[in-house]
JSON list of C-alpha atoms in Angstrom, two decimals:
[
{"chain": "S", "resi": 119, "resn": "UNK", "atom": "CA", "xyz": [-7.46, -7.70, -25.02]},
{"chain": "S", "resi": 120, "resn": "UNK", "atom": "CA", "xyz": [-10.14, -8.01, -22.39]},
{"chain": "S", "resi": 121, "resn": "UNK", "atom": "CA", "xyz": [-13.67, -6.68, -22.57]},
{"chain": "S", "resi": 122, "resn": "UNK", "atom": "CA", "xyz": [-14.81, -4.42, -19.74]},
{"chain": "S", "resi": 123, "resn": "UNK", "atom": "CA", "xyz": [-16.69, -7.29, -18.07]},
{"chain": "S", "resi": 124, "resn": "UNK", "atom": "CA", "xyz": [-13.77, -9.72, -18.50]},
{"chain": "S", "resi": 125, "resn": "UNK", "atom": "CA", "xyz": [-11.39, -7.21, -16.92]},
{"chain": "S", "resi": 126, "resn": "UNK", "atom": "CA", "xyz": [-13.80, -6.63, -14.03]},
{"chain": "S", "resi": 127, "resn": "UNK", "atom": "CA", "xyz": [-14.06, -10.40, -13.51]},
{"chain": "S", "resi": 128, "resn": "UNK", "atom": "CA", "xyz": [-10.27, -10.83, -13.67]},
{"chain": "S", "resi": 129, "resn": "UNK", "atom": "CA", "xyz": [-9.70, -8.10, -11.07]},
{"chain": "S", "resi": 130, "resn": "UNK", "atom": "CA", "xyz": [-12.37, -9.66, -8.83]},
{"chain": "S", "resi": 131, "resn": "UNK", "atom": "CA", "xyz": [-10.65, -13.05, -9.12]},
{"chain": "S", "resi": 132, "resn": "UNK", "atom": "CA", "xyz": [-7.29, -11.41, -8.33]},
{"chain": "S", "resi": 133, "resn": "UNK", "atom": "CA", "xyz": [-8.59, -9.93, -5.07]},
{"chain": "S", "resi": 134, "resn": "UNK", "atom": "CA", "xyz": [-10.36, -13.16, -4.11]},
{"chain": "S", "resi": 135, "resn": "UNK", "atom": "CA", "xyz": [-7.17, -15.12, -4.72]},
{"chain": "S", "resi": 136, "resn": "UNK", "atom": "CA", "xyz": [-5.15, -12.58, -2.72]},
{"chain": "S", "resi": 137, "resn": "UNK", "atom": "CA", "xyz": [-7.60, -12.82, 0.19]},
{"chain": "S", "resi": 138, "resn": "UNK", "atom": "CA", "xyz": [-7.19, -16.60, 0.18]},
{"chain": "S", "resi": 139, "resn": "UNK", "atom": "CA", "xyz": [-3.39, -16.25, -0.06]},
{"chain": "S", "resi": 140, "resn": "UNK", "atom": "CA", "xyz": [-3.36, -13.75, 2.83]},
{"chain": "S", "resi": 141, "resn": "UNK", "atom": "CA", "xyz": [-5.54, -15.92, 5.06]},
{"chain": "S", "resi": 142, "resn": "UNK", "atom": "CA", "xyz": [-2.98, -18.73, 4.84]},
{"chain": "S", "resi": 143, "resn": "UNK", "atom": "CA", "xyz": [0.06, -16.68, 5.85]},
{"chain": "S", "resi": 144, "resn": "UNK", "atom": "CA", "xyz": [1.52, -17.80, 9.17]},
{"chain": "S", "resi": 145, "resn": "UNK", "atom": "CA", "xyz": [2.41, -14.26, 10.27]},
{"chain": "S", "resi": 146, "resn": "UNK", "atom": "CA", "xyz": [-1.21, -13.17, 9.76]},
{"chain": "S", "resi": 147, "resn": "UNK", "atom": "CA", "xyz": [-2.52, -15.68, 12.33]},
{"chain": "S", "resi": 148, "resn": "UNK", "atom": "CA", "xyz": [-1.30, -13.59, 15.24]},
{"chain": "S", "resi": 149, "resn": "UNK", "atom": "CA", "xyz": [-3.17, -10.52, 14.01]},
{"chain": "S", "resi": 150, "resn": "UNK", "atom": "CA", "xyz": [-6.56, -9.55, 12.73]},
{"chain": "S", "resi": 151, "resn": "UNK", "atom": "CA", "xyz": [-7.78, -11.11, 9.54]},
{"chain": "S", "resi": 152, "resn": "UNK", "atom": "CA", "xyz": [-7.66, -7.93, 7.48]},
{"chain": "S", "resi": 153, "resn": "UNK", "atom": "CA", "xyz": [-4.93, -5.55, 6.49]},
{"chain": "S", "resi": 154, "resn": "UNK", "atom": "CA", "xyz": [-4.81, -2.15, 8.18]},
{"chain": "S", "resi": 155, "resn": "UNK", "atom": "CA", "xyz": [-5.47, -0.11, 5.00]},
{"chain": "S", "resi": 156, "resn": "UNK", "atom": "CA", "xyz": [-7.90, 2.68, 6.01]},
{"chain": "S", "resi": 157, "resn": "UNK", "atom": "CA", "xyz": [-7.79, 1.81, 9.72]},
{"chain": "S", "resi": 158, "resn": "UNK", "atom": "CA", "xyz": [-4.44, 3.46, 10.53]},
{"chain": "S", "resi": 159, "resn": "UNK", "atom": "CA", "xyz": [-5.87, 5.52, 13.43]},
{"chain": "S", "resi": 160, "resn": "UNK", "atom": "CA", "xyz": [-4.20, 8.59, 11.90]},
{"chain": "S", "resi": 161, "resn": "UNK", "atom": "CA", "xyz": [-6.51, 11.00, 10.12]},
{"chain": "S", "resi": 162, "resn": "UNK", "atom": "CA", "xyz": [-6.00, 11.22, 6.35]},
{"chain": "S", "resi": 163, "resn": "UNK", "atom": "CA", "xyz": [-3.27, 8.55, 6.34]},
{"chain": "S", "resi": 164, "resn": "UNK", "atom": "CA", "xyz": [-4.10, 5.28, 4.59]},
{"chain": "S", "resi": 165, "resn": "UNK", "atom": "CA", "xyz": [-2.36, 2.22, 3.25]},
{"chain": "S", "resi": 166, "resn": "UNK", "atom": "CA", "xyz": [-3.21, 0.58, -0.01]},
{"chain": "S", "resi": 167, "resn": "UNK", "atom": "CA", "xyz": [-2.27, -1.98, -2.61]},
{"chain": "S", "resi": 168, "resn": "UNK", "atom": "CA", "xyz": [-2.03, -0.87, -6.23]},
{"chain": "S", "resi": 169, "resn": "UNK", "atom": "CA", "xyz": [-1.68, -3.79, -8.67]},
{"chain": "S", "resi": 170, "resn": "UNK", "atom": "CA", "xyz": [-1.80, -2.83, -12.33]},
{"chain": "S", "resi": 171, "resn": "UNK", "atom": "CA", "xyz": [-0.43, -3.68, -15.78]},
{"chain": "S", "resi": 172, "resn": "UNK", "atom": "CA", "xyz": [3.08, -2.39, -14.90]},
{"chain": "S", "resi": 173, "resn": "UNK", "atom": "CA", "xyz": [3.58, -4.04, -11.52]},
{"chain": "S", "resi": 174, "resn": "UNK", "atom": "CA", "xyz": [2.33, -3.56, -8.00]},
{"chain": "S", "resi": 175, "resn": "UNK", "atom": "CA", "xyz": [2.83, -0.97, -5.27]},
{"chain": "S", "resi": 176, "resn": "UNK", "atom": "CA", "xyz": [2.38, -1.10, -1.52]},
{"chain": "S", "resi": 177, "resn": "UNK", "atom": "CA", "xyz": [1.58, 2.45, -0.46]},
{"chain": "S", "resi": 178, "resn": "UNK", "atom": "CA", "xyz": [1.31, 4.69, 2.58]},
{"chain": "S", "resi": 179, "resn": "UNK", "atom": "CA", "xyz": [-0.76, 7.64, 1.40]},
{"chain": "S", "resi": 180, "resn": "UNK", "atom": "CA", "xyz": [-1.42, 11.05, 2.95]},
{"chain": "S", "resi": 181, "resn": "UNK", "atom": "CA", "xyz": [-4.47, 12.54, 1.32]},
{"chain": "S", "resi": 182, "resn": "UNK", "atom": "CA", "xyz": [-5.48, 15.61, 3.33]},
{"chain": "S", "resi": 183, "resn": "UNK", "atom": "CA", "xyz": [-7.18, 18.16, 1.08]},
{"chain": "S", "resi": 184, "resn": "UNK", "atom": "CA", "xyz": [-5.42, 21.05, 2.83]},
{"chain": "S", "resi": 185, "resn": "UNK", "atom": "CA", "xyz": [-1.96, 21.23, 1.27]},
{"chain": "S", "resi": 186, "resn": "UNK", "atom": "CA", "xyz": [-0.32, 22.75, 4.34]},
{"chain": "S", "resi": 187, "resn": "UNK", "atom": "CA", "xyz": [-1.66, 20.01, 6.65]},
{"chain": "S", "resi": 188, "resn": "UNK", "atom": "CA", "xyz": [-0.82, 17.28, 4.12]},
{"chain": "S", "resi": 189, "resn": "UNK", "atom": "CA", "xyz": [2.79, 18.45, 3.81]},
{"chain": "S", "resi": 190, "resn": "UNK", "atom": "CA", "xyz": [3.08, 18.90, 7.57]},
{"chain": "S", "resi": 191, "resn": "UNK", "atom": "CA", "xyz": [1.95, 15.27, 8.04]},
{"chain": "S", "resi": 192, "resn": "UNK", "atom": "CA", "xyz": [4.42, 14.14, 5.37]},
{"chain": "S", "resi": 193, "resn": "UNK", "atom": "CA", "xyz": [7.28, 15.97, 7.10]},
{"chain": "S", "resi": 194, "resn": "UNK", "atom": "CA", "xyz": [6.33, 14.43, 10.46]},
{"chain": "S", "resi": 195, "resn": "UNK", "atom": "CA", "xyz": [6.44, 10.95, 8.94]},
{"chain": "S", "resi": 196, "resn": "UNK", "atom": "CA", "xyz": [9.69, 11.76, 7.16]},
{"chain": "S", "resi": 197, "resn": "UNK", "atom": "CA", "xyz": [11.27, 12.53, 10.55]},
{"chain": "S", "resi": 198, "resn": "UNK", "atom": "CA", "xyz": [10.91, 8.80, 11.27]},
{"chain": "S", "resi": 199, "resn": "UNK", "atom": "CA", "xyz": [12.16, 7.69, 7.88]},
{"chain": "S", "resi": 200, "resn": "UNK", "atom": "CA", "xyz": [14.73, 5.28, 9.36]},
{"chain": "S", "resi": 201, "resn": "UNK", "atom": "CA", "xyz": [12.03, 3.49, 11.36]},
{"chain": "S", "resi": 202, "resn": "UNK", "atom": "CA", "xyz": [9.54, 3.37, 8.48]},
{"chain": "S", "resi": 203, "resn": "UNK", "atom": "CA", "xyz": [12.15, 2.00, 6.04]},
{"chain": "S", "resi": 204, "resn": "UNK", "atom": "CA", "xyz": [13.45, -0.69, 8.39]},
{"chain": "S", "resi": 205, "resn": "UNK", "atom": "CA", "xyz": [13.53, -4.04, 6.60]},
{"chain": "S", "resi": 206, "resn": "UNK", "atom": "CA", "xyz": [13.15, -2.53, 3.13]},
{"chain": "S", "resi": 207, "resn": "UNK", "atom": "CA", "xyz": [16.48, -3.36, 1.47]},
{"chain": "S", "resi": 208, "resn": "UNK", "atom": "CA", "xyz": [16.19, -0.58, -1.10]},
{"chain": "S", "resi": 209, "resn": "UNK", "atom": "CA", "xyz": [14.32, 1.83, 1.15]},
{"chain": "S", "resi": 210, "resn": "UNK", "atom": "CA", "xyz": [11.01, 3.36, 0.15]},
{"chain": "S", "resi": 211, "resn": "UNK", "atom": "CA", "xyz": [10.08, 5.83, -2.58]},
{"chain": "S", "resi": 212, "resn": "UNK", "atom": "CA", "xyz": [9.06, 9.19, -1.08]},
{"chain": "S", "resi": 213, "resn": "UNK", "atom": "CA", "xyz": [6.79, 11.30, -3.31]},
{"chain": "S", "resi": 214, "resn": "UNK", "atom": "CA", "xyz": [5.41, 14.46, -1.66]},
{"chain": "S", "resi": 215, "resn": "UNK", "atom": "CA", "xyz": [3.82, 15.76, -4.88]},
{"chain": "S", "resi": 216, "resn": "UNK", "atom": "CA", "xyz": [1.81, 12.94, -6.40]},
{"chain": "S", "resi": 217, "resn": "UNK", "atom": "CA", "xyz": [-1.50, 13.37, -8.18]},
{"chain": "S", "resi": 218, "resn": "UNK", "atom": "CA", "xyz": [-3.94, 10.49, -7.89]},
{"chain": "S", "resi": 219, "resn": "UNK", "atom": "CA", "xyz": [-6.24, 9.22, -10.64]},
{"chain": "S", "resi": 220, "resn": "UNK", "atom": "CA", "xyz": [-8.93, 11.79, -9.71]},
{"chain": "S", "resi": 221, "resn": "UNK", "atom": "CA", "xyz": [-6.49, 14.71, -9.88]},
{"chain": "S", "resi": 222, "resn": "UNK", "atom": "CA", "xyz": [-6.19, 15.20, -6.11]},
{"chain": "S", "resi": 223, "resn": "UNK", "atom": "CA", "xyz": [-2.75, 16.13, -4.79]},
{"chain": "S", "resi": 224, "resn": "UNK", "atom": "CA", "xyz": [-1.49, 13.58, -2.28]},
{"chain": "S", "resi": 225, "resn": "UNK", "atom": "CA", "xyz": [1.75, 12.41, -0.73]},
{"chain": "S", "resi": 226, "resn": "UNK", "atom": "CA", "xyz": [2.88, 8.83, -1.20]},
{"chain": "S", "resi": 227, "resn": "UNK", "atom": "CA", "xyz": [5.49, 6.64, 0.40]},
{"chain": "S", "resi": 228, "resn": "UNK", "atom": "CA", "xyz": [5.75, 3.28, -1.30]},
{"chain": "S", "resi": 229, "resn": "UNK", "atom": "CA", "xyz": [7.66, 0.31, -2.58]},
{"chain": "S", "resi": 230, "resn": "UNK", "atom": "CA", "xyz": [7.05, -1.32, -5.93]},
{"chain": "S", "resi": 231, "resn": "UNK", "atom": "CA", "xyz": [7.57, -4.46, -7.91]},
{"chain": "S", "resi": 232, "resn": "UNK", "atom": "CA", "xyz": [7.93, -3.78, -11.62]},
{"chain": "S", "resi": 233, "resn": "UNK", "atom": "CA", "xyz": [7.65, -6.26, -14.48]},
{"chain": "S", "resi": 234, "resn": "UNK", "atom": "CA", "xyz": [4.49, -7.91, -13.23]},
{"chain": "S", "resi": 235, "resn": "UNK", "atom": "CA", "xyz": [1.05, -7.65, -14.80]},
{"chain": "S", "resi": 236, "resn": "UNK", "atom": "CA", "xyz": [-2.30, -8.14, -13.09]},
{"chain": "S", "resi": 237, "resn": "UNK", "atom": "CA", "xyz": [-3.59, -9.48, -16.42]},
{"chain": "S", "resi": 238, "resn": "UNK", "atom": "CA", "xyz": [-1.03, -12.32, -16.37]},
{"chain": "S", "resi": 239, "resn": "UNK", "atom": "CA", "xyz": [-2.29, -14.93, -13.95]},
{"chain": "S", "resi": 240, "resn": "UNK", "atom": "CA", "xyz": [1.19, -16.46, -13.91]},
{"chain": "S", "resi": 241, "resn": "UNK", "atom": "CA", "xyz": [2.44, -13.24, -12.19]},
{"chain": "S", "resi": 242, "resn": "UNK", "atom": "CA", "xyz": [-0.12, -13.35, -9.39]},
{"chain": "S", "resi": 243, "resn": "UNK", "atom": "CA", "xyz": [1.91, -15.52, -7.02]},
{"chain": "S", "resi": 244, "resn": "UNK", "atom": "CA", "xyz": [4.90, -13.16, -7.03]},
{"chain": "S", "resi": 245, "resn": "UNK", "atom": "CA", "xyz": [2.56, -10.16, -6.77]},
{"chain": "S", "resi": 246, "resn": "UNK", "atom": "CA", "xyz": [0.78, -11.72, -3.78]},
{"chain": "S", "resi": 247, "resn": "UNK", "atom": "CA", "xyz": [4.07, -12.50, -2.08]},
{"chain": "S", "resi": 248, "resn": "UNK", "atom": "CA", "xyz": [5.36, -8.97, -2.66]},
{"chain": "S", "resi": 249, "resn": "UNK", "atom": "CA", "xyz": [2.12, -7.38, -1.48]},
{"chain": "S", "resi": 250, "resn": "UNK", "atom": "CA", "xyz": [1.83, -9.49, 1.68]},
{"chain": "S", "resi": 251, "resn": "UNK", "atom": "CA", "xyz": [5.45, -9.25, 2.79]},
{"chain": "S", "resi": 252, "resn": "UNK", "atom": "CA", "xyz": [5.78, -5.53, 2.15]},
{"chain": "S", "resi": 253, "resn": "UNK", "atom": "CA", "xyz": [2.41, -4.51, 3.60]},
{"chain": "S", "resi": 254, "resn": "UNK", "atom": "CA", "xyz": [3.13, -6.55, 6.71]},
{"chain": "S", "resi": 255, "resn": "UNK", "atom": "CA", "xyz": [6.51, -4.82, 7.09]},
{"chain": "S", "resi": 256, "resn": "UNK", "atom": "CA", "xyz": [5.04, -1.37, 6.35]},
{"chain": "S", "resi": 257, "resn": "UNK", "atom": "CA", "xyz": [2.20, -1.89, 8.84]},
{"chain": "S", "resi": 258, "resn": "UNK", "atom": "CA", "xyz": [4.57, -2.99, 11.60]},
{"chain": "S", "resi": 259, "resn": "UNK", "atom": "CA", "xyz": [6.93, -0.08, 11.01]},
{"chain": "S", "resi": 260, "resn": "UNK", "atom": "CA", "xyz": [4.02, 2.36, 10.85]},
{"chain": "S", "resi": 261, "resn": "UNK", "atom": "CA", "xyz": [2.59, 1.09, 14.15]},
{"chain": "S", "resi": 262, "resn": "UNK", "atom": "CA", "xyz": [5.90, 1.97, 15.80]},
{"chain": "S", "resi": 263, "resn": "UNK", "atom": "CA", "xyz": [5.58, 5.64, 14.79]},
{"chain": "S", "resi": 264, "resn": "UNK", "atom": "CA", "xyz": [1.79, 6.02, 14.67]},
{"chain": "S", "resi": 265, "resn": "UNK", "atom": "CA", "xyz": [1.37, 7.74, 18.03]},
{"chain": "S", "resi": 266, "resn": "UNK", "atom": "CA", "xyz": [4.30, 10.08, 17.29]},
{"chain": "S", "resi": 267, "resn": "UNK", "atom": "CA", "xyz": [2.89, 11.43, 14.02]},
{"chain": "S", "resi": 268, "resn": "UNK", "atom": "CA", "xyz": [-0.70, 12.22, 14.95]},
{"chain": "S", "resi": 269, "resn": "UNK", "atom": "CA", "xyz": [-1.52, 15.85, 14.31]}
]
């Protein structure tokens, strides 16, 4: 079991190692250094990584506080489901009624790798590979529909 400080240090090392891993990817050389994440150019739509003790997720999140607008944005994105899921062998997981860790209702579209643990350094390589490949694919697919889904 880790102390609070040890866990904080481990998570910091994880993100530092992932940044180094990402900077060495050949497909990243043609694009900006950083992942899109909060810079999607669509209001209240963000991308994120979620590594934890049960695996890792690569997420497209719609977090508008107004439920009607959030669901309308989700439905607009869902209209382009085929484009967004291109290259994902098992498709994506579509969750229109997710509650985040702060209790806010959000919509999530994601893929996940189970049976990996951020606390196991031996799992980091496969987590990094999963995160990089799937975020790259999700970003590219999202860029194709971005202008079509702006509200």
